Short mmCIF file of C-alpha atoms in Angstrom, two decimals:
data_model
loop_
_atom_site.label_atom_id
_atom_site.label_comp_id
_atom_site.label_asym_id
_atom_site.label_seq_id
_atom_site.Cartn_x
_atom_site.Cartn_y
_atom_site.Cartn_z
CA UNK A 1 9.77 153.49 -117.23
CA UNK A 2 13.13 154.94 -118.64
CA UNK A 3 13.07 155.95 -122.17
CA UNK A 4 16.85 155.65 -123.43
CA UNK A 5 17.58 152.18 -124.36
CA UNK A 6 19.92 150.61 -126.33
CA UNK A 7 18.31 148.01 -128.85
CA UNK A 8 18.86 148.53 -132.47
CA UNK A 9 16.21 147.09 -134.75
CA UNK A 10 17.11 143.34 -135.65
CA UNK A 11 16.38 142.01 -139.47
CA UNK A 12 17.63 139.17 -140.48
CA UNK A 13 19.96 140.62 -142.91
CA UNK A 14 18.68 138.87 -146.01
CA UNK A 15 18.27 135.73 -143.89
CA UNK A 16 15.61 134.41 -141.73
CA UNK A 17 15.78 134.50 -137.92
CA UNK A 18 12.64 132.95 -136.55
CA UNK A 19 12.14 129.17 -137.82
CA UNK A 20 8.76 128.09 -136.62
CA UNK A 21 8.23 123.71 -137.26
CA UNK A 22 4.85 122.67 -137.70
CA UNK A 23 5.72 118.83 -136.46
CA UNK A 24 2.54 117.60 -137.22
CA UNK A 25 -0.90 118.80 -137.97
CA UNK A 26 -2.32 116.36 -135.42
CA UNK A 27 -3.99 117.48 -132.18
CA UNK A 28 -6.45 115.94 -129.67
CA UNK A 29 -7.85 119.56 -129.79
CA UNK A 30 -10.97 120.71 -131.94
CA UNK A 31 -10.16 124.59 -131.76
CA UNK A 32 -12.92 126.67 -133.76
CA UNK A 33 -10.36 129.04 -134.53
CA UNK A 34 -7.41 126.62 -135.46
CA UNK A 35 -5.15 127.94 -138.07
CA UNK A 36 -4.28 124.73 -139.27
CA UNK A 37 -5.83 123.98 -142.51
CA UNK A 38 -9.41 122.68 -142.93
CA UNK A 39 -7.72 119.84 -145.26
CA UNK A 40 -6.20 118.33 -142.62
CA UNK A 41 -5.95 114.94 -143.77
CA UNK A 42 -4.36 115.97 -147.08
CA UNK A 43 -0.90 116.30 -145.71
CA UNK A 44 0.17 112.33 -143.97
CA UNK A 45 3.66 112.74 -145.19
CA UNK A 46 5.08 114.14 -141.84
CA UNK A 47 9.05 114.42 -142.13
CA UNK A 48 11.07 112.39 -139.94
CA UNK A 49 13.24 112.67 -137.09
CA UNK A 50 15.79 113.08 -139.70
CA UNK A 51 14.87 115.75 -141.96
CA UNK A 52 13.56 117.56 -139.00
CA UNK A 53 17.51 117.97 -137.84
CA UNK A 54 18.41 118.81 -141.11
CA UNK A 55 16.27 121.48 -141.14
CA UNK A 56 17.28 122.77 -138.02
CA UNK A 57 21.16 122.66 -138.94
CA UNK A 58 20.49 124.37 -142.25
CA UNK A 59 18.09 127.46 -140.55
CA UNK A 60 20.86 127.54 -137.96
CA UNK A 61 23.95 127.90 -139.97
CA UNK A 62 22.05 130.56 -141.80
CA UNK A 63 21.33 132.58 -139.13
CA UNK A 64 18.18 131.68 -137.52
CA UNK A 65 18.11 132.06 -133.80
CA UNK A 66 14.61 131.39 -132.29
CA UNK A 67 12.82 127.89 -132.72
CA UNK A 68 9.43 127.22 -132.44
CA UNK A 69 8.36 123.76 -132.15
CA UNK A 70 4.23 123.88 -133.10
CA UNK A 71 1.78 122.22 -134.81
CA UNK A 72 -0.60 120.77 -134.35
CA UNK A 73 0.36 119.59 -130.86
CA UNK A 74 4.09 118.92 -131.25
CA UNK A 75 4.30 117.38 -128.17
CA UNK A 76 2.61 114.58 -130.38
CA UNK A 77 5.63 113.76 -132.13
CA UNK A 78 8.14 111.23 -129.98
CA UNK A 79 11.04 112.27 -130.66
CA UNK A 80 10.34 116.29 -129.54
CA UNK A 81 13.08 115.54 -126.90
CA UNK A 82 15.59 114.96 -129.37
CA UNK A 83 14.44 117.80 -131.89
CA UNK A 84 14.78 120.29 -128.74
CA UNK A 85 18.32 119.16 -127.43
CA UNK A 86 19.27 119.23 -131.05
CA UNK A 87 17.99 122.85 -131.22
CA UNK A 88 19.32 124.14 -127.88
CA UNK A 89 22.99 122.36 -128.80
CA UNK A 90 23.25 124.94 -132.06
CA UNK A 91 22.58 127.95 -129.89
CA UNK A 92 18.25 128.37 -130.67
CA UNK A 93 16.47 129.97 -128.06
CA UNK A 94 14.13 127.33 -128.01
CA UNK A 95 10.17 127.47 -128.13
CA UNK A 96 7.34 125.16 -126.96
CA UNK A 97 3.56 126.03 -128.56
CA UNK A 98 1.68 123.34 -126.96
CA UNK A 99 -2.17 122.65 -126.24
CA UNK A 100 -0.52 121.55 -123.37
CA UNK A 101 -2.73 117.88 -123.62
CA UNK A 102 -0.20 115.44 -123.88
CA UNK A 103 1.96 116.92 -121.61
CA UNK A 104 3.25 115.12 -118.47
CA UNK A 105 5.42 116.01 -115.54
CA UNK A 106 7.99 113.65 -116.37
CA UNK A 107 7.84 114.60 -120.22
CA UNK A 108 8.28 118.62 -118.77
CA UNK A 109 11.34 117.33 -116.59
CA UNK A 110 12.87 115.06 -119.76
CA UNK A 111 12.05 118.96 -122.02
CA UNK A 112 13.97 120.89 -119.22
CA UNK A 113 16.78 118.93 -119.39
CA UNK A 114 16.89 118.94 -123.14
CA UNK A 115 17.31 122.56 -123.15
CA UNK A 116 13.75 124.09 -123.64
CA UNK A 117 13.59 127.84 -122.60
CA UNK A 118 9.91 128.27 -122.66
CA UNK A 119 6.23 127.58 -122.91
CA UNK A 120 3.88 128.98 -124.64
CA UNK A 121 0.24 127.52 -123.59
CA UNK A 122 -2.47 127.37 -125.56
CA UNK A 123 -5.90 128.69 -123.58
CA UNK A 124 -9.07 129.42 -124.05
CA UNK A 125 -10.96 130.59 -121.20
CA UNK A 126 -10.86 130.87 -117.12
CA UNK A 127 -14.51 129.04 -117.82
CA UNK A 128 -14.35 125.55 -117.69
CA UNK A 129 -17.96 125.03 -120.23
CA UNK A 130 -16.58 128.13 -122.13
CA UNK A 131 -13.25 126.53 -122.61
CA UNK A 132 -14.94 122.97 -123.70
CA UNK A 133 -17.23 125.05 -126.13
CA UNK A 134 -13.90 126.37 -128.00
CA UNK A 135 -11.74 123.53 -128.11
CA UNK A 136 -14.32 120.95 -128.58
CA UNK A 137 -12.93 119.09 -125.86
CA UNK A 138 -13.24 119.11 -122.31
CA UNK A 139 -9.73 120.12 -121.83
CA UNK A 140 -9.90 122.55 -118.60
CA UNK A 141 -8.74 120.72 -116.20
CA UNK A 142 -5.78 119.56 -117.64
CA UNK A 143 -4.48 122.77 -118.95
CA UNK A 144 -4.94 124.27 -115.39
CA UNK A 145 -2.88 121.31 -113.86
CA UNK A 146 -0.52 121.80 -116.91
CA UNK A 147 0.43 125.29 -116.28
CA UNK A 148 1.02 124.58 -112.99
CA UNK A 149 3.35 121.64 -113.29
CA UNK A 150 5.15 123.88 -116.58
CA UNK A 151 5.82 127.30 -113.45
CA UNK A 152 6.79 124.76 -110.93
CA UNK A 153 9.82 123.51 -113.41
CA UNK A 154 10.23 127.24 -113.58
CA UNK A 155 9.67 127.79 -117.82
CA UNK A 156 9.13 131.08 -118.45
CA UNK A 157 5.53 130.75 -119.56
CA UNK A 158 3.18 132.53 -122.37
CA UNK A 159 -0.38 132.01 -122.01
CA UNK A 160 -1.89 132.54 -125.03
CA UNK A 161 -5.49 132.88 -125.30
CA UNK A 162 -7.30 133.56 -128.59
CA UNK A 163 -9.77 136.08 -128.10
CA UNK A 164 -13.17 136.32 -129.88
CA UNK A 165 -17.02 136.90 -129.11
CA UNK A 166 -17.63 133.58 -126.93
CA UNK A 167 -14.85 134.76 -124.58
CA UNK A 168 -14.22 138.38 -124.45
CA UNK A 169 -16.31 138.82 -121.92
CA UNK A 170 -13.86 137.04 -119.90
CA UNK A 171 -10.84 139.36 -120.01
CA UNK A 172 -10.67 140.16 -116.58
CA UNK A 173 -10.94 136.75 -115.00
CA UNK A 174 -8.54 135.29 -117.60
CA UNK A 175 -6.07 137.91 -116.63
CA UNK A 176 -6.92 136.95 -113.03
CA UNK A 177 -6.08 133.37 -113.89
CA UNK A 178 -3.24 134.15 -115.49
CA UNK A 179 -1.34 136.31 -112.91
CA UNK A 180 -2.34 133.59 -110.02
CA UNK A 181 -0.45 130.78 -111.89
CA UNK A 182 2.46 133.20 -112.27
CA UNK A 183 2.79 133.50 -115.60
CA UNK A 184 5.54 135.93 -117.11
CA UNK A 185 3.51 136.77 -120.43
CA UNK A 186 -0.30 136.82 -121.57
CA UNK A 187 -1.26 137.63 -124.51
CA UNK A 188 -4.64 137.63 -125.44
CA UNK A 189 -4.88 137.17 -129.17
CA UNK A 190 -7.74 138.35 -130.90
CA UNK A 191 -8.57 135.90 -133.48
CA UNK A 192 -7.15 136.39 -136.96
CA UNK A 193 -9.52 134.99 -139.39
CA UNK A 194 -7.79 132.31 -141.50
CA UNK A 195 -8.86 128.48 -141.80
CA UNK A 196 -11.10 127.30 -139.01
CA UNK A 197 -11.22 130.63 -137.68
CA UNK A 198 -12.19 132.09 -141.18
CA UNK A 199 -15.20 129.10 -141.29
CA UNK A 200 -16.40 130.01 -137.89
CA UNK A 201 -16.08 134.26 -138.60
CA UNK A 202 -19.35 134.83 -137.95
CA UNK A 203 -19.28 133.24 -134.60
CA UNK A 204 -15.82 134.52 -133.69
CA UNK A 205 -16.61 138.18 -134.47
CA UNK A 206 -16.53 140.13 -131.43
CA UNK A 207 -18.48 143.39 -131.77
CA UNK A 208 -16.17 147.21 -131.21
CA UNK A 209 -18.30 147.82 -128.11
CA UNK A 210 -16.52 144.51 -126.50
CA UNK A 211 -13.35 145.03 -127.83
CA UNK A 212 -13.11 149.06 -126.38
CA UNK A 213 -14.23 147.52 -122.90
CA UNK A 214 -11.99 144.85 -122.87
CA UNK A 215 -8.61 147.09 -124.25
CA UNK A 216 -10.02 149.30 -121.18
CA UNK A 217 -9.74 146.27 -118.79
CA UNK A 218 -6.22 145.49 -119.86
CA UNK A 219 -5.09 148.65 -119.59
CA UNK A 220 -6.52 148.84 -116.42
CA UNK A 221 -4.82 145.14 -114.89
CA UNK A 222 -1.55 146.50 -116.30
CA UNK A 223 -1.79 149.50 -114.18
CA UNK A 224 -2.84 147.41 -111.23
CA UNK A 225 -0.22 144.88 -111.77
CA UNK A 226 2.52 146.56 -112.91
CA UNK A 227 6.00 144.27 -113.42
CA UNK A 228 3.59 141.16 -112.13
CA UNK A 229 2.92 140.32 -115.65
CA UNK A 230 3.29 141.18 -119.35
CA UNK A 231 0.02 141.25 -121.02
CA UNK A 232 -0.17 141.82 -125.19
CA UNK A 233 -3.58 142.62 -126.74
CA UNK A 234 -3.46 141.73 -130.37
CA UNK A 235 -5.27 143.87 -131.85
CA UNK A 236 -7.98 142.55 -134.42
CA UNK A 237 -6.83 143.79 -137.66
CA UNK A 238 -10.75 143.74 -138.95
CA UNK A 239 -11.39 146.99 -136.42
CA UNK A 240 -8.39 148.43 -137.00
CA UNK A 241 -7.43 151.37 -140.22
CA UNK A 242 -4.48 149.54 -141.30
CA UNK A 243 -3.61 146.11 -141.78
CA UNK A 244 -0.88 144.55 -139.26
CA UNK A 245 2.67 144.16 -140.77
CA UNK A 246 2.39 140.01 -141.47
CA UNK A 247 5.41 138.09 -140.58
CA UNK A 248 7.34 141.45 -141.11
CA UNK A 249 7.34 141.48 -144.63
CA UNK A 250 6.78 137.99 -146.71
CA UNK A 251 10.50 136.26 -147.13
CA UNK A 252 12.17 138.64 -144.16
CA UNK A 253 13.17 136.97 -140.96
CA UNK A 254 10.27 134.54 -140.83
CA UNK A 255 10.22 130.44 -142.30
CA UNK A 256 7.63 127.93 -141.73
CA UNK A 257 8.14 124.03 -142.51
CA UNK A 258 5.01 122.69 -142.22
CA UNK A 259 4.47 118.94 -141.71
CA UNK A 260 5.53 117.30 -144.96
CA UNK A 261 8.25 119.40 -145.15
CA UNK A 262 6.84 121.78 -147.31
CA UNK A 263 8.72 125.07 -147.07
CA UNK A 264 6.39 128.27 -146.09
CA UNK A 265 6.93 132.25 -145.48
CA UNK A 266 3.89 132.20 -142.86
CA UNK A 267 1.85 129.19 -141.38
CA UNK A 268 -0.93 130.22 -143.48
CA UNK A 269 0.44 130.59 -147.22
CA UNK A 270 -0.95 127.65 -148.27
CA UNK A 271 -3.86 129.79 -148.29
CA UNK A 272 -2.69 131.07 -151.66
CA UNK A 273 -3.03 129.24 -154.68
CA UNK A 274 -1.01 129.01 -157.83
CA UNK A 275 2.27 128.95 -155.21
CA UNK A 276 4.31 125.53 -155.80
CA UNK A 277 6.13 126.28 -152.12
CA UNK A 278 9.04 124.09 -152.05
CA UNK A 279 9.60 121.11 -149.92
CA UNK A 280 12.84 120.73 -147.83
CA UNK A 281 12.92 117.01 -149.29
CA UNK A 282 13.78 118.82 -152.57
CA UNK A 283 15.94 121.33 -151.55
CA UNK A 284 18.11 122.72 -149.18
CA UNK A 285 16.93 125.65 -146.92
CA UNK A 286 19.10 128.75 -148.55
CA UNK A 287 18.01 127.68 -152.14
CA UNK A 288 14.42 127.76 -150.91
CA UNK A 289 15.24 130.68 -149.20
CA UNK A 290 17.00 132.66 -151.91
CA UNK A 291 15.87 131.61 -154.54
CA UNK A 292 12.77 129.60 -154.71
CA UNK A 293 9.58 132.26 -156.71
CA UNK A 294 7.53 131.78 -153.94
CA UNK A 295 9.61 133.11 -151.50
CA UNK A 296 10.81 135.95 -153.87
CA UNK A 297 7.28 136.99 -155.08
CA UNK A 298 6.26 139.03 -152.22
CA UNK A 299 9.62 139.66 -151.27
CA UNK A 300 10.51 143.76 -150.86
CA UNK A 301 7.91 146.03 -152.59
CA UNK A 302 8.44 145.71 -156.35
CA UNK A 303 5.35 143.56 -156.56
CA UNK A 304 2.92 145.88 -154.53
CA UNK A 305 0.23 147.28 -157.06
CA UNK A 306 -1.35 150.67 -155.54
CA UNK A 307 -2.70 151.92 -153.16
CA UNK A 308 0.49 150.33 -151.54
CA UNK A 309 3.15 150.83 -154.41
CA UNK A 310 3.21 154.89 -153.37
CA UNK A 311 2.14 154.39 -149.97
CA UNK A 312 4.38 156.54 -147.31
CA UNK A 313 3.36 153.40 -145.16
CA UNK A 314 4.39 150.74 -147.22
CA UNK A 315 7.71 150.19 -145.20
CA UNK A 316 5.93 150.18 -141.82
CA UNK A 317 3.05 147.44 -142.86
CA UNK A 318 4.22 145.82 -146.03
CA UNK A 319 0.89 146.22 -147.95
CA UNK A 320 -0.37 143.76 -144.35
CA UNK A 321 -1.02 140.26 -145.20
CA UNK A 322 -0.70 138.47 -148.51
CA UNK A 323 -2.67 135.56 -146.97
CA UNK A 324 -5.99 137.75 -145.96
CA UNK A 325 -5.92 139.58 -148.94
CA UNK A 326 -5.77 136.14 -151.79
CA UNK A 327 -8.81 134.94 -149.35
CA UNK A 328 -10.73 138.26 -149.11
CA UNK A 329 -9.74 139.91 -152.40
CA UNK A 330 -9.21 137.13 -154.93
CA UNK A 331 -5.32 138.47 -155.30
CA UNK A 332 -2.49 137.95 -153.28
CA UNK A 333 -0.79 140.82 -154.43
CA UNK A 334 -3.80 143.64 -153.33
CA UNK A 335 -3.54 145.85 -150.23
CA UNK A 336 -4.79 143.71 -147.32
CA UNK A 337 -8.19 144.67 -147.15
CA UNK A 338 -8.29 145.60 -143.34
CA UNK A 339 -6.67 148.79 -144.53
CA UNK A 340 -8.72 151.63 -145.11
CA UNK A 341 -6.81 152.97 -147.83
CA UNK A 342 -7.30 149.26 -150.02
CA UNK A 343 -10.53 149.96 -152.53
CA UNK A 344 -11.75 146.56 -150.70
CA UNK A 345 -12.03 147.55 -147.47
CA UNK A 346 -15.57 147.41 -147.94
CA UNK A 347 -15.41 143.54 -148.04
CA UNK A 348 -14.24 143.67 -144.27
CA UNK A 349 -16.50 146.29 -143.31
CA UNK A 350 -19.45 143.82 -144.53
CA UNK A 351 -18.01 140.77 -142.75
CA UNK A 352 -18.19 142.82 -139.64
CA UNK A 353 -21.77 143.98 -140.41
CA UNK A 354 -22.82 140.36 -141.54
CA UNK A 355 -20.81 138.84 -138.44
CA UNK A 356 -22.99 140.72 -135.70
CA UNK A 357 -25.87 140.30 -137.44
CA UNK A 358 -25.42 136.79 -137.45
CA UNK A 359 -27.18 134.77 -134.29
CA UNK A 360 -24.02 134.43 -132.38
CA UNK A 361 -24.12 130.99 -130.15
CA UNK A 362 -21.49 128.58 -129.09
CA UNK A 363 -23.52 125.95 -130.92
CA UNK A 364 -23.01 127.11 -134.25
CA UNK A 365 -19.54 126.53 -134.24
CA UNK A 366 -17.81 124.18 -136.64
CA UNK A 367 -15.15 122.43 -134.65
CA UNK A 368 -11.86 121.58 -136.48
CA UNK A 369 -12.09 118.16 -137.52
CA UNK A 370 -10.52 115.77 -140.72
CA UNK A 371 -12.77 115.03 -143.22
CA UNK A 372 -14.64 118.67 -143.08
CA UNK A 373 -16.21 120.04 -145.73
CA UNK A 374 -17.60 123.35 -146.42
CA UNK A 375 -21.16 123.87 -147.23
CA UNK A 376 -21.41 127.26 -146.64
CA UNK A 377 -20.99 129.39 -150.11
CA UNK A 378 -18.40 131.63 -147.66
CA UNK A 379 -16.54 133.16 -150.47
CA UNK A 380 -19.47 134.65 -152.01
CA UNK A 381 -18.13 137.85 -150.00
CA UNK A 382 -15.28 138.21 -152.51
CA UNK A 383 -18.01 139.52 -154.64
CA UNK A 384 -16.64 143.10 -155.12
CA UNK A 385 -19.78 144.80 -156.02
CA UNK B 1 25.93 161.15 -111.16
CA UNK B 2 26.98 158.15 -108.79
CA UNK B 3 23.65 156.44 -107.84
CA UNK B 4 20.36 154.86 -109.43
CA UNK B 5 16.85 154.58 -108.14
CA UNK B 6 17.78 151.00 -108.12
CA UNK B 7 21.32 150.05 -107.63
CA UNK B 8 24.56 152.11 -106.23
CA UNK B 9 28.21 151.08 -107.48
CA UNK B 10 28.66 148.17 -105.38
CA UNK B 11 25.74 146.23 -106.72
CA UNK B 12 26.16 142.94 -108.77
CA UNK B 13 23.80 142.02 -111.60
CA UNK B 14 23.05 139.14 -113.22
CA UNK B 15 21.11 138.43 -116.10
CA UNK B 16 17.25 137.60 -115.38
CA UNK B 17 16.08 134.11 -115.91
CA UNK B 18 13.30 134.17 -118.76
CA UNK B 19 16.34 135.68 -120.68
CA UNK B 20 19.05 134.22 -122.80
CA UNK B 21 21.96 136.37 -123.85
CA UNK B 22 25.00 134.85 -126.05
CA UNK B 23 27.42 136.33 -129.10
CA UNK B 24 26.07 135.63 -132.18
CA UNK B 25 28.10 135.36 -134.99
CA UNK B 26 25.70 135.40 -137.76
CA UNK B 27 24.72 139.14 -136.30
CA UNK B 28 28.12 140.21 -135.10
CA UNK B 29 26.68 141.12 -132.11
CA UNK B 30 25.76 140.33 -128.60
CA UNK B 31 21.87 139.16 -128.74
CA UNK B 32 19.11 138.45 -125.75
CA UNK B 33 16.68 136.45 -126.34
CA UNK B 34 13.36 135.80 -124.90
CA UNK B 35 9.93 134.08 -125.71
CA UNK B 36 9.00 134.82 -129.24
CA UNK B 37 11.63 137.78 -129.29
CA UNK B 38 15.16 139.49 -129.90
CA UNK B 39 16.80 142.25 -129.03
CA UNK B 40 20.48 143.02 -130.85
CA UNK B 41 22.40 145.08 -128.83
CA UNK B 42 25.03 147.88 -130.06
CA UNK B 43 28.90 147.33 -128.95
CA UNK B 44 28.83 149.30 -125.68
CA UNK B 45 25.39 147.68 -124.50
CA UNK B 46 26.28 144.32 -125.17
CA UNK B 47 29.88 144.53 -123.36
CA UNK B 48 28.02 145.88 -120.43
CA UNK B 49 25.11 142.92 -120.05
CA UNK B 50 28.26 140.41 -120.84
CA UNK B 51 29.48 141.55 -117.46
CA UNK B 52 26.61 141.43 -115.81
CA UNK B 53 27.41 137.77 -114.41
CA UNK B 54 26.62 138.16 -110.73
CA UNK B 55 30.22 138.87 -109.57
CA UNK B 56 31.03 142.01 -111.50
CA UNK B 57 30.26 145.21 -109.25
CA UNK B 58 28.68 148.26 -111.24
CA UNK B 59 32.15 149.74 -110.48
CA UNK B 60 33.80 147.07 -111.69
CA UNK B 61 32.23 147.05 -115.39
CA UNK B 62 33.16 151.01 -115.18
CA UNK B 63 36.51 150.29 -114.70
CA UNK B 64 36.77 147.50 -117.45
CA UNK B 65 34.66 149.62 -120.13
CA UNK B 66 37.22 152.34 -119.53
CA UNK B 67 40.05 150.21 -120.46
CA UNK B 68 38.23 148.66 -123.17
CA UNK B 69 37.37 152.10 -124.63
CA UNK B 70 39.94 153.88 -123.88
CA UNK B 71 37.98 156.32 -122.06
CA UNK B 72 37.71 158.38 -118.95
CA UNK B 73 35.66 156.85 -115.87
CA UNK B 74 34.12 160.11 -115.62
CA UNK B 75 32.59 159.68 -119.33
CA UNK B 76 31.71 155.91 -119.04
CA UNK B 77 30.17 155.97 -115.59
CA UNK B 78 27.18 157.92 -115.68
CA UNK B 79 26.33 156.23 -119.13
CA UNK B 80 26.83 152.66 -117.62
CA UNK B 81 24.36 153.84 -114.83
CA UNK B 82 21.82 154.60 -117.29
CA UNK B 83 21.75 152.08 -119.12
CA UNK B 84 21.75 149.29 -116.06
CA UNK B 85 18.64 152.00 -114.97
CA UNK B 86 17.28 150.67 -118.46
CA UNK B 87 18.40 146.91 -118.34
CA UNK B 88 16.65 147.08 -114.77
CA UNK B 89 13.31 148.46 -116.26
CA UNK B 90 12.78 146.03 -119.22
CA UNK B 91 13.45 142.82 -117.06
CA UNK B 92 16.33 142.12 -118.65
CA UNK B 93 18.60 141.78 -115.42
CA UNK B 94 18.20 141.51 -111.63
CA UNK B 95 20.47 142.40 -109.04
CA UNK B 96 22.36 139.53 -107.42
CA UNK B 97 20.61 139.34 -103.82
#
């Protein structure tokens, strides 16, 4: 591979690039590791067709240039069509994160010719029981045929399949799978632990041993397959010394609207409380941006206490993930604990430990659902001491 | 320096499929995007891939980069050869079959 290249490093230059819609938080799937939020049902007030386009003209005209349409399955929402051509017309590159259920040749045809430039597929396993087990449905069959019909209309394609303990045994036929439909990208996620995913840890939480053989198995198709396919391994920040850099910094190139139009730095902010994020019904887009506290709070590194604040690092990870650390720490504003350096690390050391000691069966896990409630006392691991 | 591993100066390049490459004006640059990613390109780099349209030969985007720049062929061509060697690499374009 040649070495010189020519790409300079893109920020948004004060303004955000990637606009990501959550068009709905409904889905015919039952993911155990669904980032969504485990109070579904508290958010009904889904913008319309609308205030979608709004949105999208206001991201646009400040500078965003990659769309994601998500969810949720988006492809839930009728008027998708229109969103996308809407999208495409202002210049987006435009994105598709689908379950793929719902999906139908003709609907694939009517995206193409709105302008959609790609795909990105939800999947969970090259096992059709294994799949069922994780999305709570018996979906396989479907997705399979799904992919399909999506390379024949020739998207570029992402498979993206969310790695954890009930399928990481299954790296090599997945990647199998994947290069037979002809997919350009995999990427084989290894679950972050927010929401469902955070309910189901203990279940989810592959052990290092699995992880080193399957980062050997990757490395090993991508030497096999060379320009065949991409493959990404995400690595899970939980194994790792330092925490990933989240979003890129909270406020920098990345904006959320979830459902009801609330406004959002990362899917998963909600997460923190004590946050009044604004809603696009309220405001306009560069006000939120720009101004709004929640998106300033995290903003930069004025609000990092240490070990961050003097961190040499601080400018490569951003302290990691505000999210993870409110939800593991008690306070947003902490080092994320999967960094070695945070004096909480300890927390995610013990959720390891306390993971794979855990009886680890496919039956145990909690499939996303409305109405949920937790019974487990969870957050008793916030106890510090 | 004349010739690549994988093109000579008659070949014609076009820009591959899965990627999108435009102006844009909030960057003042020429951008190509792809799924779930960006890459801004500096001056030179982006007025090379804008010629890359299938009916340009390698020679011909020497030629036109020399008049744009005001430099000698001898000075743009071996750096428009490496950096098509690049474009090649990362997917970015194919040659025109």
């Amino acid at each position: 591979m040649t070495k010189a290249g020519s790409n300079l490093s893109l920020d948004g230059q004060g303004n955000p690039v990637w606009l990501l819609l959550e068009l709905t938080y409904k889905c015919p799937l039952k993911c155990a590791f669904c980032s969504n939020p485990t109070d579904l049902d508290a958010y009904g007030n889904e913008l319309n067709t609308a205030e979608w386009k709004k949105v999208i003209h206001e991201a646009r005209s400040m500078g965003a240039m990659q769309i994601g349409f998500s969810g949720g399955e988006p492809t839930l929402h009728k008027d998708l069509e229109e969103l996308v051509a809407e999208a495409n017309d202002l210049g987006y590159y435009t994105n598709l994160i689908t379950s793929g259920i719902g999906l139908t040749r003709k609907r694939l045809e009517n995206l193409k010719a709105a302008g959609l430039r790609h795909i990105q597929l939800g999947f969970q396993s090259d096992h059709r029981e294994t799949a069922h087990w994780l999305a709570g449905v018996d979906c396989y069959d479907k997705k399979i045929s799904i992919a399909r019909e999506i390379k024949s209309l020739g998207f570029p394609m992402v498979l993206n399949v969310p790695i954890s303990s009930i399928n990481i045994h299954q790296v090599p036929g997945i990647i199998e799978l994947a290069t037979e439909i002809g997919v350009e990208y995999l990427e084989l996620a290894n679950v972050q632990y927010y929401n469902w995913a955070l309910v189901n840890r203990n279940q989810l939480m592959p052990t290092r041993e699995a992880l080193e053989k399957a980062e050997l198995q990757v490395a090993e198709a991508r030497a096999r397959l060379g320009d065949r396919i991409t493959i990404f391994f995400v690595i899970p920040d939980y194994y790792e010394d330092r925490p990933k850099a989240c979003m890129n910094g909270w406020g920098s190139i990345h904006l959320t609207i979830a459902p009801d139009g609330v406004a959002l730095p990362c899917s998963q902010a909600r997460a923190i409380p004590g946050l009044d994020f604004p809603s696009v019904r309220d405001h306009d887009l560069r006000w939120i941006w720009h101004e709004s506290d929640s998106f300033n709070i995290y903003r930069g590194d004025s609000w990092m206490k240490e070990p961050c604040r003097s961190c040499s690092e601080k400018e490569i990870d951003f302290g990691g993930c505000r999210c993870q650390a409110m939800l593991l720490t008690g306070d947003a504003a902490n080092a994320d604990p999967a960094c070695s350096k945070s004096p909480h690390h300890h927390i995610i050391q013990q959720a390891v430990a306390k993971a794979l000691q855990t009886e680890q069966d496919h039956k145990h896990l909690i499939a996303r659902d409305v109405g949920w409630v937790s019974t487990e006392v969870w957050h008793n691991d916030l106890d510090t001491n | 320096m004349t010739d690549s591993k994988n093109h000579n100066s008659l070949s014609r390049f076009h820009i591959a499929p899965v990627f999108m490459f435009r102006w844009e004006e909030s960057q003042q640059s020429y951008v190509l995007m792809y799924p779930e990613g960006i890459v801004k390109l500096n001056q030179t780099a982006g007025e090379i891939l804008n010629r890359c349209d299938g009916t340009n030969t390698v020679d011909d985007i020497i030629l036109q980069l020399s008049e744009l720049f005001s430099e000698q062929s001898e000075f743009i061509e071996p750096r428009v050869h490496q950096f098509l060697e690049v474009c090649h690499d990362k997917g970015w374009i194919q040659p025109q079959s």
